[in-house]
Short mmCIF file of C-alpha atoms in Angstrom, two decimals:
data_model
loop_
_atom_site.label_atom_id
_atom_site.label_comp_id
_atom_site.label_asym_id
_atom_site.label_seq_id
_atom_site.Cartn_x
_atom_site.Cartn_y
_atom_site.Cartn_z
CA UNK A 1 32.84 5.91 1.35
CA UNK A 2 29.22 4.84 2.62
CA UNK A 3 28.37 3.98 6.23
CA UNK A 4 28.46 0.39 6.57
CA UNK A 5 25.94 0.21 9.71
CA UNK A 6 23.01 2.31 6.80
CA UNK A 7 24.67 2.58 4.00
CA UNK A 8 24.52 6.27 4.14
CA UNK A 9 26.90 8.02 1.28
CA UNK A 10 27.40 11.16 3.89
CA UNK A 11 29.97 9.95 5.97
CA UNK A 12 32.76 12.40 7.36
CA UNK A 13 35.98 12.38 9.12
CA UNK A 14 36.40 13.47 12.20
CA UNK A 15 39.82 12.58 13.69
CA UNK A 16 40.85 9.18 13.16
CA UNK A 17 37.18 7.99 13.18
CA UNK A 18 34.68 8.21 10.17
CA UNK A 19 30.79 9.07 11.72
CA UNK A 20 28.00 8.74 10.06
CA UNK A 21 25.70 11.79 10.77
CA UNK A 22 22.12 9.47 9.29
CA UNK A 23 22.77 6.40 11.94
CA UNK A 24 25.52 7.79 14.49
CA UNK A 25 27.59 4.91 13.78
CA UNK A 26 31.43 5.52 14.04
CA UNK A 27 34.17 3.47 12.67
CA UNK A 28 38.02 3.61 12.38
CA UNK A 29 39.39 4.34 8.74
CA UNK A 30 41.89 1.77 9.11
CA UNK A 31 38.67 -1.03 9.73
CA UNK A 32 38.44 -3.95 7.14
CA UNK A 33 35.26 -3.42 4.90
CA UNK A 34 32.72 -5.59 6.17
CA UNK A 35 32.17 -7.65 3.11
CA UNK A 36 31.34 -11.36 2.30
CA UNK A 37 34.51 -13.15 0.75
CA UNK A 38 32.70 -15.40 -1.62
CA UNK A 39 30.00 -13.19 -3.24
CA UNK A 40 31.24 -9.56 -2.37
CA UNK A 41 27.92 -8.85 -0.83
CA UNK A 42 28.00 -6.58 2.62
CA UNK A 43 27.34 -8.84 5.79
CA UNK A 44 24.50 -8.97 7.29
CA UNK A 45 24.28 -8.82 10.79
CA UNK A 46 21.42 -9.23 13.23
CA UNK A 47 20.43 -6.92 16.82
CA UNK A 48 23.07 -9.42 18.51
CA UNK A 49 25.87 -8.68 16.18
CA UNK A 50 25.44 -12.36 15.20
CA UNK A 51 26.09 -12.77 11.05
CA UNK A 52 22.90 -13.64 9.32
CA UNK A 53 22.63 -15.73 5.97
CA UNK A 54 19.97 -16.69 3.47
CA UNK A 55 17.47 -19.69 4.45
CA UNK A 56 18.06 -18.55 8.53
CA UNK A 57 15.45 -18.77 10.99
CA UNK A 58 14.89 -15.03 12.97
CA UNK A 59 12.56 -13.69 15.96
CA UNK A 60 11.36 -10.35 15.72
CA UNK A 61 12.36 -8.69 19.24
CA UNK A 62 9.72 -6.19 19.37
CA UNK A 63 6.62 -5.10 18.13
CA UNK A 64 6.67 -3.79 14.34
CA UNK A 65 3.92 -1.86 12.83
CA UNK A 66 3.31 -2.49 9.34
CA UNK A 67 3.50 0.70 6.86
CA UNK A 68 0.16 1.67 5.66
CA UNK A 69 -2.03 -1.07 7.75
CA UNK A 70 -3.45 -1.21 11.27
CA UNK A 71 -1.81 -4.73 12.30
CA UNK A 72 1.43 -5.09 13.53
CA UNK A 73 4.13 -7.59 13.90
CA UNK A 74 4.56 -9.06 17.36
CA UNK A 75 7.70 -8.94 19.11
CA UNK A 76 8.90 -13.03 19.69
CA UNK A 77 7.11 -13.90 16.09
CA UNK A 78 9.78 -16.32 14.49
CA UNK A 79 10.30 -16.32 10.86
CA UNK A 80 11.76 -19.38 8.36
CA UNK A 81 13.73 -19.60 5.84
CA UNK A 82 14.74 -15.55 5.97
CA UNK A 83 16.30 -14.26 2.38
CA UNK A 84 18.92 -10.76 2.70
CA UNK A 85 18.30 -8.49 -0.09
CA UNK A 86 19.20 -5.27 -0.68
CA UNK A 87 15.93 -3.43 0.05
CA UNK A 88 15.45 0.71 -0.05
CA UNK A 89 15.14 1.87 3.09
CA UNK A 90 17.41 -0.39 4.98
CA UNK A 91 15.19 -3.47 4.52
CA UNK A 92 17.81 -5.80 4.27
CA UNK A 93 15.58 -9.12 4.77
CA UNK A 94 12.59 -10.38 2.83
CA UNK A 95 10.52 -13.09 4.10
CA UNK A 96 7.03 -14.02 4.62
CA UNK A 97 5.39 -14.06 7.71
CA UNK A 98 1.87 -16.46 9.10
CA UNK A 99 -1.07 -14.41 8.33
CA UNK A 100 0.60 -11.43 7.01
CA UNK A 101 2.29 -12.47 4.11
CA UNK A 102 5.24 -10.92 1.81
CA UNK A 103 7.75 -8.37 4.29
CA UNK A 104 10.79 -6.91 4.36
CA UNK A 105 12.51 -6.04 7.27
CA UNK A 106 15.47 -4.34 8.80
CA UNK A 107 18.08 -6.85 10.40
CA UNK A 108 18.15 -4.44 13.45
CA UNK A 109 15.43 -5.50 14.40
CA UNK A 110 15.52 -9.22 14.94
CA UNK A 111 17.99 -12.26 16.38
CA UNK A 112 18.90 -15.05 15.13
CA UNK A 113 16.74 -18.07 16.22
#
């Protein structure tokens, strides 16, 4: 069983809840699986809880600092044409950005647009 808020594979049981000791996120056992019906990829969802699909426009909701420069990404930047991927570290979205090019980001931290 892996954590469907991180993916984390160290879930445990505790009571009638599964918890997730990476994120903190708790679910019931008897939950659906969040998964997409037509391609059996997991879903996707942004800070809202809204469901988030490829070609989407998103606003970052705060400021992001990019690993290993000194710029950072503003909070309220909106990004086109957004593509979900299954990135290491919980990157779940690729896109590119004005001025800073080629990112991935984590769907936590943006909205929908």
């Amino acid at each position: 069983m892996h954590c469907p808020h991180c993916s984390s594979e160290h879930p445990y049981e505790d009571g009638g809840l599964w918890v997730c000791p990476e994120c903190g996120h708790e679910w019931s056992a008897n939950a659906p699986a969040e998964q997409a019906e037509d391609d059996g990829q997991p879903v996707v969802k942004d800070a809202n809880g809204t469901v988030l699909v490829d070609g989407d426009s998103v606003t970052v909701i705060k400021d992001l600092k990019i690993k290993g420069a000194s710029q950072v990404i503003k909070g309220g930047t909106k990004v086109r044409g957004i593509r979900l991927v299954d990135g290491g570290g919980g990157h779940n979205i690729a896109c590119r950005i004005t001025g800073l090019g080629d990112m991935n980001l984590k769907s936590e931290f943006v909205k929908k647009a």
